[in-house]
Coordinates of N, CA and C in Angstrom, one line a residue:
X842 N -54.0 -32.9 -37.8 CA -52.6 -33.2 -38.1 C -51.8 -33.4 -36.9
X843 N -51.9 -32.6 -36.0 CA -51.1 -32.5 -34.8 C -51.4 -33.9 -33.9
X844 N -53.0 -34.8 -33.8 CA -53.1 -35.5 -33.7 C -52.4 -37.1 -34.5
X845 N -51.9 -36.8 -35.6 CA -51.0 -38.1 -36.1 C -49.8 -37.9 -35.8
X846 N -49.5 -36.9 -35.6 CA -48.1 -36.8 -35.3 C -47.4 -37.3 -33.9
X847 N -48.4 -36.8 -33.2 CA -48.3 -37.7 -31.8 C -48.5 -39.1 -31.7
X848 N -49.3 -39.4 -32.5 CA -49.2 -41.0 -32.8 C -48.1 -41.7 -33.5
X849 N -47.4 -41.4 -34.2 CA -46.5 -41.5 -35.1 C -45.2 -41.3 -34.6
X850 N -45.0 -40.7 -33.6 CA -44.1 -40.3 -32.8 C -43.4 -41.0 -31.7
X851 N -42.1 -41.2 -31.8 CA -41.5 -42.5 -30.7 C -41.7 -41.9 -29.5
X852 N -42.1 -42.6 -28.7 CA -41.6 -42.6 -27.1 C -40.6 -41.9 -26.5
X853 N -41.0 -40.6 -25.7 CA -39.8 -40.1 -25.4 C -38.1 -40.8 -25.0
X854 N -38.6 -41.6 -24.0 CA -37.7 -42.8 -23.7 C -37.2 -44.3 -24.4
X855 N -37.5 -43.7 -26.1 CA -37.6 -45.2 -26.7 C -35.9 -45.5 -26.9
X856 N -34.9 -44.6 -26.6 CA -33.6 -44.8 -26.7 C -33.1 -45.3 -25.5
X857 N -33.7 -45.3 -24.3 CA -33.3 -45.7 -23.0 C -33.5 -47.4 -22.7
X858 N -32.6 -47.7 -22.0 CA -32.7 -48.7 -21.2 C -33.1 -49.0 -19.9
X859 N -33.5 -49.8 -18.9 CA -34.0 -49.8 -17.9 C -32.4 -50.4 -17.3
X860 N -31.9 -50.7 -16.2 CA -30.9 -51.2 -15.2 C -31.1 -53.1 -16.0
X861 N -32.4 -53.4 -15.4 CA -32.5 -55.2 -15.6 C -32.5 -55.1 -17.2
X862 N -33.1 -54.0 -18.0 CA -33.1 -54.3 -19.3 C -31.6 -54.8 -19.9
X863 N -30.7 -53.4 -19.5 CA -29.1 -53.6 -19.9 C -28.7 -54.8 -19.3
X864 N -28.5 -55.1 -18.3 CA -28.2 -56.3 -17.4 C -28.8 -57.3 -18.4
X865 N -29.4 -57.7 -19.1 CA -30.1 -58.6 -19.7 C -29.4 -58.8 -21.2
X866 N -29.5 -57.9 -21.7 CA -28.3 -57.6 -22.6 C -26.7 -57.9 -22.9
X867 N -26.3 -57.5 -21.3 CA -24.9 -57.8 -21.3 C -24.5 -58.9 -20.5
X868 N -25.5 -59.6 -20.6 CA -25.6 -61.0 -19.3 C -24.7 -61.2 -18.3
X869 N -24.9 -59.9 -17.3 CA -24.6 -59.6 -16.0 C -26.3 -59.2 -15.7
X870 N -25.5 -58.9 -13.9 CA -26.4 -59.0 -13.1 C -26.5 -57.3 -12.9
X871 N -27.8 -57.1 -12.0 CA -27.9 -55.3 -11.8 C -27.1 -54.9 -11.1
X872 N -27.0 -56.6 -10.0 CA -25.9 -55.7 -9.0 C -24.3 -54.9 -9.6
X873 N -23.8 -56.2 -10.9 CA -22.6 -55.9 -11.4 C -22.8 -54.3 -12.0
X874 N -24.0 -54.5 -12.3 CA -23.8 -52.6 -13.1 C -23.7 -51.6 -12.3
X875 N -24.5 -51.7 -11.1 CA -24.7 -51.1 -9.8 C -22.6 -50.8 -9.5
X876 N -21.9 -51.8 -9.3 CA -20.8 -51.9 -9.1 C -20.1 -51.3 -9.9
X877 N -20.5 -51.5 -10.7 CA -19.3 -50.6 -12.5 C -19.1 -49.1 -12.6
X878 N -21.1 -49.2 -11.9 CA -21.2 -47.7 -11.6 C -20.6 -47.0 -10.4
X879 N -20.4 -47.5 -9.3 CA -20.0 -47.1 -8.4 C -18.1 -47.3 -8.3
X880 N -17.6 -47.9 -9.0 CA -16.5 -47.7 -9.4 C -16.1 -47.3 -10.6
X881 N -17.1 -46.7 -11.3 CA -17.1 -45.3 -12.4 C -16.2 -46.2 -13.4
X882 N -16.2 -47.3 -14.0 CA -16.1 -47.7 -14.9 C -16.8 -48.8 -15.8
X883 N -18.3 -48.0 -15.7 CA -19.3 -48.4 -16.4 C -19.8 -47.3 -17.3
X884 N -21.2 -47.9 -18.2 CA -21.8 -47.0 -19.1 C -22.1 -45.6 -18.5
X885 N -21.9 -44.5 -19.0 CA -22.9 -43.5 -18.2 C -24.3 -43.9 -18.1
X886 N -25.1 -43.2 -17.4 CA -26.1 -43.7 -16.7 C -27.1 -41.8 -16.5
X887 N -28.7 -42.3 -16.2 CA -28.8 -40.9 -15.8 C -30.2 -41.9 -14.9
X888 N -30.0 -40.7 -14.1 CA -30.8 -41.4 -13.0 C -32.4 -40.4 -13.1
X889 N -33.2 -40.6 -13.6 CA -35.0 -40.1 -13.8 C -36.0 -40.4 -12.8
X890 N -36.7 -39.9 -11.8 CA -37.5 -40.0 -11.5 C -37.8 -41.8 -10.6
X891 N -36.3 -41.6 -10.0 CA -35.8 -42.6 -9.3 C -35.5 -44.1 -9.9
X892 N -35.8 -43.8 -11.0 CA -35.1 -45.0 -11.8 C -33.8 -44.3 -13.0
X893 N -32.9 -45.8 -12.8 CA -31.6 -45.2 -13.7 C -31.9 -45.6 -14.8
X894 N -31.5 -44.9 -15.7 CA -31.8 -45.5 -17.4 C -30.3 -45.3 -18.2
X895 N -29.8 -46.0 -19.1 CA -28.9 -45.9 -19.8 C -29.7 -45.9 -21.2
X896 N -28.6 -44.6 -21.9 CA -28.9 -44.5 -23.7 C -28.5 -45.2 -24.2
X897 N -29.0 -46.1 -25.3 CA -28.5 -46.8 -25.8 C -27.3 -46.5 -27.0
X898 N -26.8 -45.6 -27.0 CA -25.6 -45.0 -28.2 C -24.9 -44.4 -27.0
X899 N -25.3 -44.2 -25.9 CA -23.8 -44.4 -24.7 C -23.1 -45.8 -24.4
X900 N -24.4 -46.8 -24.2 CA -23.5 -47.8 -24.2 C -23.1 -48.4 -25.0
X901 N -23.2 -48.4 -26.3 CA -22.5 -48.9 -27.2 C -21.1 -48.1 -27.6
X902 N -21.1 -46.8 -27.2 CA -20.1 -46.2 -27.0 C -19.1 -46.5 -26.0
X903 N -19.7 -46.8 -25.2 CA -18.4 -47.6 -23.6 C -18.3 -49.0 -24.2
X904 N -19.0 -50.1 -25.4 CA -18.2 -50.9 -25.6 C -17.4 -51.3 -26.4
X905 N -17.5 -50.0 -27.4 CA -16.4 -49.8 -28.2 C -14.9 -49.1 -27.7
X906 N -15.3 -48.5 -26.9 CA -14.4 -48.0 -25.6 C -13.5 -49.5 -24.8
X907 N -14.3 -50.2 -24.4 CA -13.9 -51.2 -23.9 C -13.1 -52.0 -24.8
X908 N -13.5 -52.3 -25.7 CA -12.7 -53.1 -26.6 C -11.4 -52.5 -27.6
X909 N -11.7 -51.0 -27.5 CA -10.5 -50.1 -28.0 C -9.0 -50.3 -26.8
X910 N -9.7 -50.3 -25.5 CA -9.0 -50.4 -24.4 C -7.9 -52.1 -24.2
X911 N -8.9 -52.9 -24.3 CA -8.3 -54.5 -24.6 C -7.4 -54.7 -25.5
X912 N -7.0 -53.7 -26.6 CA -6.0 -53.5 -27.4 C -4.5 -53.8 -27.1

């Protein structure tokens, strides 16, 4: 049993994004996210094992944020 369940089981990381993945998505470049980030008006971000990953219900959350904001 304990063996299907592991099979059956998402990816720890299946909610995450990679930096080029999101960039790809929001057709910007890494550097622009790199920049959003560093002027702290981008998605949150968590930085793992030297790679940054964004959740995907964070950033959907900063672009409902964004467009609340455009108001």
């Amino acid at each position: 049993m304990k063996k299907l369940e592991q099979e059956t089981a998402a990816p720890l990381l299946a909610d995450y994004l990679t930096r080029e993945q999101l960039a790809a998505e929001l057709h910007v470049t890494v550097r622009t996210l790199a920049r959003w980030r560093w002027q702290r008006i981008g998605p949150p971000s968590v930085l793992l094992c030297g790679r940054r990953l964004y959740r995907r219900s964070d950033v959907a959350a900063w672009i409902e944020a964004q467009r609340e904001a455009a108001k």
